[in-house]
Structure formats: C-alpha cells, structure tokens
Short mmCIF file of C-alpha atoms in Angstrom, two decimals:
data_model
loop_
_atom_site.label_atom_id
_atom_site.label_comp_id
_atom_site.label_asym_id
_atom_site.label_seq_id
_atom_site.Cartn_x
_atom_site.Cartn_y
_atom_site.Cartn_z
CA MET P 1156 8.04 40.28 -23.47
CA ARG P 1157 11.80 40.46 -23.96
CA ARG P 1158 13.24 38.34 -26.74
CA GLY P 1159 16.61 36.77 -27.41
CA GLY P 1160 19.19 39.32 -28.49
CA GLU P 1161 18.07 42.03 -26.04
CA VAL P 1162 20.42 43.18 -23.31
CA GLY P 1163 20.98 40.45 -20.70
CA PHE P 1164 19.34 37.70 -22.77
CA PRO P 1165 21.18 35.08 -24.83
CA GLU P 1166 20.48 34.72 -28.51
CA VAL P 1167 18.03 31.77 -28.42
CA THR P 1168 15.29 31.14 -30.97
CA SER P 1169 11.78 30.14 -29.88
CA LEU P 1170 12.26 26.73 -31.47
CA ASN P 1171 15.41 26.03 -29.47
CA ALA P 1172 13.77 27.09 -26.22
CA LEU P 1173 10.77 24.88 -26.93
CA GLU P 1174 13.00 21.91 -27.71
CA GLN P 1175 14.88 22.47 -24.47
CA LEU P 1176 11.61 22.48 -22.52
CA ILE P 1177 10.43 19.24 -24.15
CA ASP P 1178 13.79 17.60 -23.53
CA ALA P 1179 13.73 18.70 -19.88
CA LEU P 1180 10.23 17.27 -19.35
CA ARG P 1181 11.37 13.92 -20.73
CA CYS P 1182 13.56 13.42 -17.64
CA LEU P 1183 10.37 12.67 -15.66
CA PRO P 1184 9.59 8.96 -15.17
CA GLY P 1185 7.13 7.58 -17.68
CA VAL P 1186 7.23 10.69 -19.87
CA GLY P 1187 8.19 10.08 -23.49
CA GLN P 1188 8.56 12.42 -26.43
CA LYS P 1189 4.83 12.78 -27.18
CA SER P 1190 3.84 13.28 -23.54
CA ALA P 1191 6.56 15.87 -23.10
CA GLN P 1192 5.37 17.71 -26.21
CA ARG P 1193 1.77 17.76 -24.96
CA MET P 1194 2.81 19.17 -21.60
CA ALA P 1195 5.08 21.78 -23.16
CA TYR P 1196 2.44 22.92 -25.65
CA HIS P 1197 -0.21 23.08 -22.93
CA LEU P 1198 1.95 25.20 -20.64
CA LEU P 1199 2.97 27.62 -23.38
CA GLN P 1200 -0.44 27.90 -25.04
CA HIS P 1201 -2.87 27.69 -22.11
CA ASP P 1202 -1.04 28.27 -18.83
CA ARG P 1203 1.96 30.58 -19.00
CA ALA P 1204 1.48 31.49 -15.36
CA GLY P 1205 1.55 27.81 -14.45
CA ALA P 1206 4.77 27.39 -16.41
CA VAL P 1207 6.40 30.21 -14.46
CA ARG P 1208 5.09 28.80 -11.16
CA LEU P 1209 6.41 25.35 -12.04
CA SER P 1210 9.80 26.77 -13.00
CA GLU P 1211 10.09 28.71 -9.74
CA ALA P 1212 9.00 25.72 -7.64
CA LEU P 1213 11.54 23.43 -9.32
CA ARG P 1214 14.32 25.93 -8.83
CA ALA P 1215 13.42 26.43 -5.15
CA ALA P 1216 13.24 22.69 -4.50
CA GLY P 1217 16.53 22.06 -6.28
CA GLU P 1218 18.25 24.73 -4.21
CA ARG P 1219 16.64 24.12 -0.79
CA VAL P 1220 15.71 20.43 -0.50
CA GLY P 1221 18.45 18.11 0.66
CA HIS P 1222 18.55 14.94 2.73
CA CYS P 1223 17.97 14.45 6.44
CA ASP P 1224 21.24 13.80 8.28
CA ARG P 1225 19.67 10.95 10.25
CA CYS P 1226 17.22 9.07 8.02
CA TYR P 1227 18.16 10.40 4.55
CA THR P 1228 14.65 11.39 3.47
CA PHE P 1229 14.09 14.75 1.77
CA SER P 1230 14.37 17.69 4.11
CA GLU P 1231 15.09 21.41 4.03
CA ALA P 1232 16.62 21.23 7.51
CA GLY P 1233 19.44 19.13 8.94
CA LEU P 1234 16.84 16.85 10.52
CA CYS P 1235 13.41 16.17 9.00
CA GLU P 1236 10.22 16.72 10.98
CA ILE P 1237 9.83 13.02 11.79
CA CYS P 1238 13.36 12.68 13.16
CA GLN P 1239 12.75 15.78 15.28
CA ASP P 1240 9.53 14.33 16.71
CA GLU P 1241 10.45 12.98 20.16
CA GLY P 1242 6.94 11.56 20.58
CA ARG P 1243 7.54 8.74 18.10
CA ASP P 1244 8.41 5.17 19.13
CA ALA P 1245 12.21 4.92 19.25
CA ARG P 1246 12.00 1.12 19.51
CA LEU P 1247 10.92 0.81 15.86
CA LEU P 1248 12.80 1.63 12.67
CA ALA P 1249 11.21 1.09 9.24
CA VAL P 1250 13.60 0.73 6.31
CA VAL P 1251 12.19 1.93 2.98
CA GLU P 1252 13.65 2.39 -0.48
CA THR P 1253 12.54 5.95 -1.23
CA PRO P 1254 11.04 9.06 0.39
CA ALA P 1255 7.84 8.22 -1.56
CA ASP P 1256 7.65 4.86 0.23
CA GLN P 1257 8.10 6.62 3.56
CA ALA P 1258 5.24 8.98 2.72
CA ALA P 1259 3.02 6.00 1.84
CA LEU P 1260 3.66 4.37 5.24
CA GLU P 1261 2.96 7.65 6.99
CA ARG P 1262 -0.40 8.01 5.22
CA THR P 1263 -1.59 4.73 6.74
CA GLY P 1264 -1.52 6.33 10.17
CA SER P 1265 -0.63 2.93 11.66
CA TYR P 1266 3.12 3.40 12.13
CA ARG P 1267 4.63 5.71 14.73
CA GLY P 1268 8.28 4.69 14.70
CA TYR P 1269 11.22 6.26 12.89
CA TYR P 1270 12.55 5.64 9.37
CA PHE P 1271 15.70 4.93 7.42
CA VAL P 1272 15.55 5.69 3.70
CA LEU P 1273 17.94 3.63 1.59
CA GLN P 1274 20.05 5.17 -1.14
CA GLY P 1275 18.66 2.73 -3.71
CA ARG P 1276 18.23 -1.03 -3.73
CA VAL P 1277 20.45 -4.02 -4.38
CA SER P 1278 20.86 -4.79 -8.08
CA PRO P 1279 23.78 -7.13 -8.82
CA LEU P 1280 23.38 -6.70 -12.59
CA ASP P 1281 23.97 -2.96 -12.17
CA GLY P 1282 26.82 -3.43 -9.71
CA ILE P 1283 24.81 -2.09 -6.78
CA GLY P 1284 25.39 -3.89 -3.49
CA GLY P 1285 25.02 -3.23 0.21
CA ARG P 1286 27.73 -0.58 0.31
CA GLU P 1287 26.06 1.52 -2.38
CA ILE P 1288 22.64 1.59 -0.70
CA GLY P 1289 23.90 2.61 2.73
CA VAL P 1290 24.00 -0.64 4.73
CA SER P 1291 26.86 0.61 6.93
CA GLN P 1292 24.88 3.74 7.85
CA LEU P 1293 21.83 1.60 8.63
CA LEU P 1294 23.82 -0.72 10.89
CA GLU P 1295 25.28 2.23 12.73
CA ARG P 1296 21.78 3.68 13.21
CA ALA P 1297 20.35 0.32 14.29
CA GLN P 1298 22.87 -0.12 17.08
CA ASP P 1299 21.60 2.69 19.28
CA GLY P 1300 20.40 1.56 22.68
CA ALA P 1301 16.66 2.17 22.28
CA LEU P 1302 15.99 0.25 19.05
CA GLU P 1303 14.30 -3.15 19.37
CA GLU P 1304 13.08 -3.96 15.86
CA VAL P 1305 13.96 -3.05 12.28
CA ILE P 1306 11.03 -3.43 9.88
CA LEU P 1307 12.18 -4.15 6.33
CA ALA P 1308 9.60 -2.35 4.18
CA THR P 1309 11.27 -2.71 0.79
CA SER P 1310 9.23 -3.46 -2.31
CA PHE P 1311 8.26 -6.98 -3.36
CA THR P 1312 10.11 -6.81 -6.66
CA ALA P 1313 13.13 -9.04 -7.28
CA GLU P 1314 15.45 -6.17 -6.33
CA GLY P 1315 13.38 -5.33 -3.26
CA GLU P 1316 13.47 -8.93 -2.08
CA ALA P 1317 17.23 -9.10 -2.63
CA THR P 1318 17.65 -5.87 -0.69
CA SER P 1319 15.54 -7.20 2.18
CA HIS P 1320 17.60 -10.42 2.27
CA VAL P 1321 20.92 -8.55 2.38
CA LEU P 1322 19.70 -6.22 5.12
CA ALA P 1323 18.17 -9.02 7.20
CA GLN P 1324 21.42 -11.00 7.15
CA ALA P 1325 23.50 -7.98 8.10
CA LEU P 1326 21.18 -6.98 10.95
CA ARG P 1327 20.69 -10.46 12.39
CA SER P 1328 24.41 -11.18 12.33
CA ARG P 1329 24.71 -8.33 14.83
CA GLY P 1330 21.89 -9.55 17.02
CA ILE P 1331 19.38 -6.98 15.77
CA LYS P 1332 15.77 -8.15 15.28
CA ALA P 1333 14.71 -7.73 11.65
CA THR P 1334 11.16 -8.36 10.39
CA ARG P 1335 9.65 -8.17 6.90
CA LEU P 1336 6.36 -6.65 5.80
CA ALA P 1337 3.79 -9.39 5.27
CA ARG P 1338 2.11 -9.92 1.92
CA GLY P 1339 -1.56 -10.74 1.58
CA VAL P 1340 -4.76 -10.46 -0.41
CA PRO P 1341 -5.68 -6.79 -1.03
CA VAL P 1342 -8.69 -5.48 0.91
CA GLY P 1343 -11.83 -5.55 -1.19
CA SER P 1344 -10.48 -7.97 -3.78
CA GLU P 1345 -12.10 -11.18 -4.97
CA LEU P 1346 -9.90 -14.24 -4.54
CA GLU P 1347 -10.41 -15.58 -8.07
CA TYR P 1348 -8.84 -12.43 -9.52
CA VAL P 1349 -5.80 -12.29 -7.21
CA ASP P 1350 -2.50 -13.54 -8.66
CA LEU P 1351 -1.30 -16.93 -7.41
CA GLY P 1352 1.90 -15.57 -5.89
CA THR P 1353 -0.04 -13.22 -3.64
CA ILE P 1354 -2.40 -16.00 -2.55
CA ALA P 1355 0.53 -18.31 -1.77
CA HIS P 1356 2.25 -15.70 0.38
CA ALA P 1357 -1.04 -14.87 2.12
CA LEU P 1358 -1.34 -18.53 3.13
CA VAL P 1359 2.22 -18.66 4.43
CA ASP P 1360 1.82 -15.39 6.36
CA ARG P 1361 -1.64 -16.22 7.72
CA ARG P 1362 -2.31 -15.47 11.36
#
C-alpha cells in the first residue's frame, strides 16, 4: 500500500485521513460523531473492500446523477424513466417533496400518473416560500392540456401542510383541480393507541 509522501500522493498522516473520513460520514442525516466513528472504524478494520466500493459508488453518483428536466427527480438522463413512460396516466400529477417520497408512492403500485418533485418545502422561518420550492415550474407543468388533477402528496408536518396550502391556492386560482392526500388510521393499528389528531382527520375524511 502506498503511503503519504510517495510520488503522486500528498503528505497526509493516517490520523488526518481518518478524521476526514469521520467528518465526511457526519454529513449523513442522523449520524453524529460516535456513529461516524463506528462506521469509519468498521470500514477500515473489517471491510476495506466495502470502503473502496462505497467511495467509488459515491463518486459515480456525484458525477452522473442529476435532476430530470421535467419532474426534477434524480436521473442520469435528461428525462427520468417515469417521464419517458408514455403508458402512464397523463391526467394525474402527484406533487411530492423529495425523490424518496416519489419512490414511496411508486412502491405502493396504486399510482400510475406522473410526478413533480419540489425543490424543498415552504418554511417562512427559514425564508423559503413558493418561489424557492419551484411553484412557477409546477404551474407551468400543470397547465398542459392533458392534466386534470394535481395530487398534493406533501408530508403532514407543519411545513408540509403549509406547502400544500400554498400550492393548492396557486393551482386553484388558475382553475386547476388540486386534491390532498387523505389521512387515516394506519392499517393493522388498534384505535386506542392511535394519536388523537390522526383519529380526528380520519373522521373528517371518512367515506
């Protein structure tokens, strides 16, 4: 193994390289100092090949994965596979906050329309409004001739609700039908253990 100081390699001590790895791992959500240390020590002590594989995969993703020109999800091509699929229902457009939310909807197998992935969510305290999350792009997309309904599939957090409200107002002011995901009691749950807010919304959204 080549060490720092050899031709083509910077002069970096093992300690500095290890600290850099731990610091890099801390950028992951939910990973603190101790978790980052455990992961770094595991990779270096037990799985060097895995560390190299992880490094190469991260580099490839960083270089090749961008955003779809139409829906803004992750894609290596100009248009993602879903946007290229002409067999989907062009009358429906689901608006989600992140590519992860889009993937969750896809896994249900119950939605066959297209998507629009927001560039964040409304957060007045952070100075993030409709312009910052891509409302103008959404409105432009929603005004194509085939679309009949925009499904607002944002989260049910305070920011998600605010985002849904802003989008619904903007869409309806232009005569575009906007609906919101319903909330209800989770499948398999016992009513006495469900939070009161969920029960209240389930009653309002009953059918």
